[in-house]
XYZ file of C-alpha atoms in Angstrom:
306
model
C -3.916 13.695 2.967
C -4.063 14.795 6.627
C -5.228 11.349 7.752
C -2.423 9.481 5.947
C 0.448 8.444 8.279
C 3.608 10.487 7.871
C 5.884 7.912 6.197
C 3.237 6.656 3.783
C 2.307 10.242 2.890
C 5.905 11.242 2.230
C 6.564 8.127 0.158
C 3.544 8.963 -1.991
C 4.751 12.539 -2.431
C 8.320 11.508 -3.271
C 7.175 9.020 -5.904
C 4.950 11.616 -7.563
C 7.735 14.224 -7.460
C 10.253 11.818 -8.997
C 7.762 10.941 -11.723
C 7.180 14.627 -12.503
C 10.924 15.324 -12.432
C 11.562 12.436 -14.817
C 9.039 13.868 -17.268
C 10.430 17.412 -17.013
C 14.091 16.397 -17.262
C 13.381 14.183 -20.238
C 12.314 17.326 -22.073
C 15.767 18.856 -21.584
C 17.640 15.687 -22.563
C 18.397 14.162 -19.149
C 17.292 10.565 -18.554
C 16.532 10.252 -14.852
C 15.691 6.560 -15.251
C 19.168 5.893 -16.635
C 20.756 7.709 -13.687
C 18.591 6.338 -10.872
C 17.270 3.067 -12.282
C 18.818 -0.140 -10.975
C 21.263 -1.347 -13.626
C 22.630 -4.878 -13.835
C 25.706 -4.931 -11.595
C 27.984 -5.829 -14.532
C 26.679 -2.912 -16.591
C 28.713 0.205 -17.229
C 26.283 2.586 -15.496
C 25.659 0.516 -12.365
C 26.009 2.357 -9.042
C 25.287 1.146 -5.522
C 22.931 4.051 -4.745
C 20.565 2.737 -7.420
C 19.309 0.086 -4.965
C 17.581 3.045 -3.279
C 16.755 5.454 -6.094
C 15.112 2.874 -8.364
C 12.259 2.604 -5.843
C 11.037 6.109 -6.737
C 11.051 5.834 -10.533
C 8.252 4.467 -12.711
C 7.836 3.593 -16.363
C 4.515 5.366 -16.858
C 1.456 6.837 -15.171
C -0.394 3.531 -14.744
C 2.727 1.916 -13.272
C 2.912 4.766 -10.767
C -0.838 4.803 -10.088
C -1.230 1.124 -9.206
C 1.867 1.093 -7.002
C 0.796 4.228 -5.140
C -2.789 3.026 -4.795
C -1.582 -0.202 -3.180
C 0.874 1.715 -0.972
C -1.906 4.017 0.222
C -4.403 1.190 0.722
C -2.152 -1.145 2.711
C 0.673 1.129 3.861
C -1.639 3.286 5.999
C -2.768 0.217 7.933
C 0.698 -1.260 8.425
C 2.267 2.047 9.467
C -0.489 2.640 12.024
C 0.230 -0.792 13.499
C 4.029 -0.671 13.458
C 4.780 3.010 13.739
C 6.714 5.180 11.229
C 10.307 4.066 11.898
C 9.643 0.348 11.739
C 7.431 0.739 8.668
C 10.028 2.830 6.811
C 12.772 0.318 7.623
C 10.557 -2.516 6.419
C 9.534 -0.728 3.219
C 13.087 0.192 2.187
C 14.443 -3.231 3.152
C 11.830 -4.986 1.023
C 12.613 -2.681 -1.887
C 16.363 -3.163 -1.652
C 15.936 -6.895 -1.115
C 13.817 -7.012 -4.248
C 16.654 -5.298 -6.112
C 19.185 -7.845 -4.860
C 17.119 -10.785 -6.089
C 16.523 -9.029 -9.398
C 20.288 -8.643 -9.820
C 20.758 -12.335 -9.075
C 18.074 -13.274 -11.600
C 19.715 -11.110 -14.257
C 23.096 -12.693 -13.603
C 21.622 -16.191 -13.984
C 19.861 -15.114 -17.180
C 23.123 -13.676 -18.549
C 24.997 -16.864 -17.651
C 22.382 -19.103 -19.294
C 22.485 -16.970 -22.442
C 26.263 -17.273 -22.685
C 26.331 -20.980 -21.826
C 23.760 -21.650 -24.554
C 26.255 -20.183 -27.034
C 29.311 -21.808 -25.444
C 28.664 -24.613 -22.897
C 32.186 -24.266 -21.518
C 31.456 -20.807 -20.083
C 31.676 -20.717 -16.259
C 30.647 -18.131 -13.686
C 34.040 -16.408 -13.704
C 33.907 -16.267 -17.501
C 30.463 -14.683 -17.216
C 31.851 -11.860 -15.066
C 34.734 -11.282 -17.487
C 32.405 -11.250 -20.503
C 30.137 -8.882 -18.600
C 32.971 -6.386 -18.409
C 33.427 -6.691 -22.175
C 29.735 -6.075 -22.859
C 29.196 -3.560 -20.021
C 27.799 -0.860 -22.296
C 25.225 -3.212 -23.862
C 24.144 -4.444 -20.417
C 22.953 -0.931 -19.544
C 19.683 -1.909 -21.212
C 18.911 -4.171 -18.241
C 17.462 -1.540 -15.938
C 14.828 -2.016 -13.218
C 12.593 0.783 -11.921
C 9.525 0.943 -9.716
C 8.352 0.579 -6.119
C 6.650 -2.750 -6.813
C 9.102 -4.847 -4.781
C 8.594 -2.698 -1.683
C 4.832 -2.497 -2.242
C 4.564 -6.271 -2.572
C 6.374 -6.495 0.764
C 3.739 -4.219 2.314
C 1.020 -6.345 0.742
C 2.551 -9.445 2.318
C 2.727 -7.708 5.716
C -1.000 -6.981 5.559
C -1.728 -10.618 4.755
C 0.432 -11.848 7.639
C -0.887 -9.355 10.204
C -4.533 -9.633 9.162
C -4.813 -13.063 7.492
C -8.569 -13.375 7.955
C -9.473 -9.831 6.911
C -11.936 -10.039 4.026
C -11.196 -8.022 0.909
C -13.129 -7.193 -2.255
C -10.920 -7.670 -5.308
C -12.259 -6.593 -8.697
C -13.716 -8.389 -10.626
C -14.339 -11.143 -8.026
C -17.904 -10.538 -6.725
C -17.334 -12.055 -3.275
C -14.908 -11.066 -0.493
C -11.827 -13.232 -0.002
C -9.534 -13.509 3.011
C -6.243 -11.624 2.855
C -4.183 -14.798 3.272
C -5.719 -16.331 0.128
C -5.280 -13.054 -1.739
C -1.556 -13.036 -0.898
C -1.196 -16.721 -1.775
C -2.788 -16.048 -5.160
C -0.311 -13.243 -5.896
C 2.693 -15.356 -4.877
C 1.628 -18.211 -7.150
C 0.843 -15.797 -9.992
C 4.247 -14.120 -9.756
C 6.005 -17.493 -9.673
C 4.162 -18.625 -12.786
C 4.860 -15.347 -14.569
C 8.548 -15.407 -13.597
C 8.929 -18.891 -15.077
C 6.522 -18.656 -17.986
C 7.020 -15.071 -19.148
C 10.612 -14.052 -18.315
C 10.806 -11.573 -21.193
C 7.580 -9.632 -20.645
C 9.392 -6.584 -19.255
C 8.010 -7.011 -15.715
C 10.388 -7.699 -12.818
C 8.480 -10.653 -11.376
C 11.544 -11.830 -9.454
C 11.786 -8.407 -7.799
C 8.146 -8.710 -6.692
C 8.879 -12.104 -5.167
C 12.084 -10.742 -3.651
C 10.210 -7.985 -1.833
C 7.771 -10.520 -0.426
C 10.564 -12.919 0.554
C 12.508 -10.256 2.462
C 9.276 -9.078 4.093
C 8.383 -12.603 5.151
C 11.813 -13.173 6.702
C 11.715 -9.873 8.593
C 8.235 -10.448 10.008
C 9.137 -13.971 11.084
C 12.263 -12.639 12.780
C 10.369 -9.856 14.563
C 7.758 -12.318 15.792
C 10.420 -14.552 17.312
C 12.357 -11.522 18.687
C 9.618 -9.069 19.731
C 12.107 -6.864 21.582
C 14.788 -6.912 18.922
C 13.653 -3.921 16.863
C 15.189 -1.062 18.811
C 14.129 -1.828 22.387
C 16.880 -1.724 24.989
C 17.154 -4.114 27.919
C 15.859 -1.390 30.222
C 12.913 -0.780 27.900
C 12.096 -4.473 27.881
C 12.207 -4.634 31.682
C 9.977 -1.552 31.875
C 7.385 -3.177 29.605
C 7.551 -6.477 31.515
C 6.802 -4.600 34.727
C 3.903 -2.775 33.096
C 2.494 -5.986 31.665
C 2.691 -7.721 35.055
C 1.033 -4.726 36.694
C -1.910 -4.672 34.284
C -2.406 -8.430 34.341
C -2.624 -8.351 38.139
C -5.147 -5.530 38.009
C -7.316 -7.471 35.568
C -7.526 -10.365 38.011
C -8.751 -8.108 40.824
C -12.520 -8.007 41.476
C -14.507 -4.913 40.568
C -15.161 -4.258 44.247
C -11.658 -2.766 44.459
C -12.886 0.137 42.334
C -13.968 3.051 44.467
C -17.624 3.862 44.028
C -17.645 7.645 44.222
C -15.321 10.582 44.039
C -16.493 13.575 46.011
C -20.128 12.611 45.492
C -20.081 13.835 41.879
C -19.919 10.469 40.108
C -22.398 7.618 40.499
C -21.216 4.060 41.143
C -22.170 2.706 37.749
C -20.639 5.690 35.934
C -17.309 5.290 37.682
C -17.197 1.528 37.158
C -18.194 1.872 33.472
C -15.477 4.444 32.909
C -12.842 2.275 34.580
C -13.963 -0.756 32.579
C -13.732 1.185 29.311
C -10.256 2.422 30.232
C -9.098 -1.088 31.103
C -10.408 -2.442 27.793
C -8.410 0.239 25.983
C -5.250 -0.756 27.873
C -5.895 -4.412 27.067
C -6.000 -3.571 23.365
C -2.663 -1.757 23.671
C -1.112 -4.756 25.422
C -2.439 -7.084 22.733
C -0.891 -4.839 20.109
C 2.483 -5.049 21.860
C 2.313 -8.837 22.041
C 1.507 -8.971 18.340
C 3.914 -6.364 16.941
C 6.240 -5.223 19.732
C 6.457 -2.064 21.841
C 7.765 0.070 18.943
C 4.486 -0.455 17.087
C 2.656 1.795 19.584
C 1.845 5.362 18.700
C 3.025 8.169 20.940
C -0.511 8.548 22.301
C -0.758 4.828 23.127
C 2.601 4.861 24.932
C 1.433 7.865 26.982
C -1.817 6.137 27.926
C 0.064 2.988 28.920
C 2.503 4.960 31.096
C -0.193 7.113 32.711
C -2.372 4.102 33.506
C 0.538 2.334 35.207
C 0.621 5.192 37.730
C -3.096 4.996 38.637
C-alpha cells in the first residue's frame, strides 16, 4: 500500500470501509444503501448529497472487488501523471456526472412507462405523477463507483492509447484505445438491449462522457486547471530557458570541476540531467504543470538556476 498514490489509496480505503459499515449496520437494522444510494430525483428519499455518497457503496463483494481492482490498476497511473488534486477532481466529477446521466435515463424511462399507459402524458405530468408515486420510486436506487472508475479507464486510454494490455481471456495484447472502444460499444449495446438487467450502463457511459469532455477541455486549455497568469509566465520562461540550452553545443559544458571529475563523466552526468528535464517538459506539454509531482517541480526549478 505504501507505493499507491495518496488519493487512490484513500479512495480504496474509503470504499472498503463503507462496504464494511454497510454490512455491520445492516445487522442492526439500518440500510446504508437506502440512505447514501442515489435515488431517482422524484423519489421520496432523494437527497442532493447522494450524488457523492453513492460512489462509495456497493451491492456485493464482487461488485466492490472489480471496481477497486480497476481503480488500483489504472488510478495509480493516472494520479502519478496528473497529481492528486487533479485526479481527485476528475474522479469525483466523473462519478457525479455518471449520476446525472443516470437520473436523466431514469426520468426518460419513467416518462415512457407512463406514456405507454396514457399517450397524452407530458413531461410536466410526469413530474406531477412522480410526486404521487414518490414512495414507490425509492426502489430506483443507484450505488457503486463504476461511473467514476469508467472515467479513469477512459483517461488511461486517452493518455496512453497505444499501451498494450493483456485482457483475460484474450491471449494476445491489445492497445488501450481499442480496449476502451470495445467497452464503450459494449455499454451502449447493453444500455439499449438490456435496460432491466440491474446494471447502470448509462451511468458507466456518463462517467466516460464527462471524463472525455474534461480531458478534451484540459488539452485545449493546458493552463486552465489551477495555474495563475504568473505561474503560466514562470513556466513559459522556464521552457524558453531549457529549449535554448538544448540548442547549445556540448562544448559549453565545462570539462572539469576542481580536477575531481573527468570530462566524459561530467558530460554524461549533464546529458542525463538534461534528458530528465526534457521528460518533465514533455509531461507538462501533455498534461499541464499541475500534473508534476513535488519532486519534479523542484528539479525543474533547481535546474533553471544552473
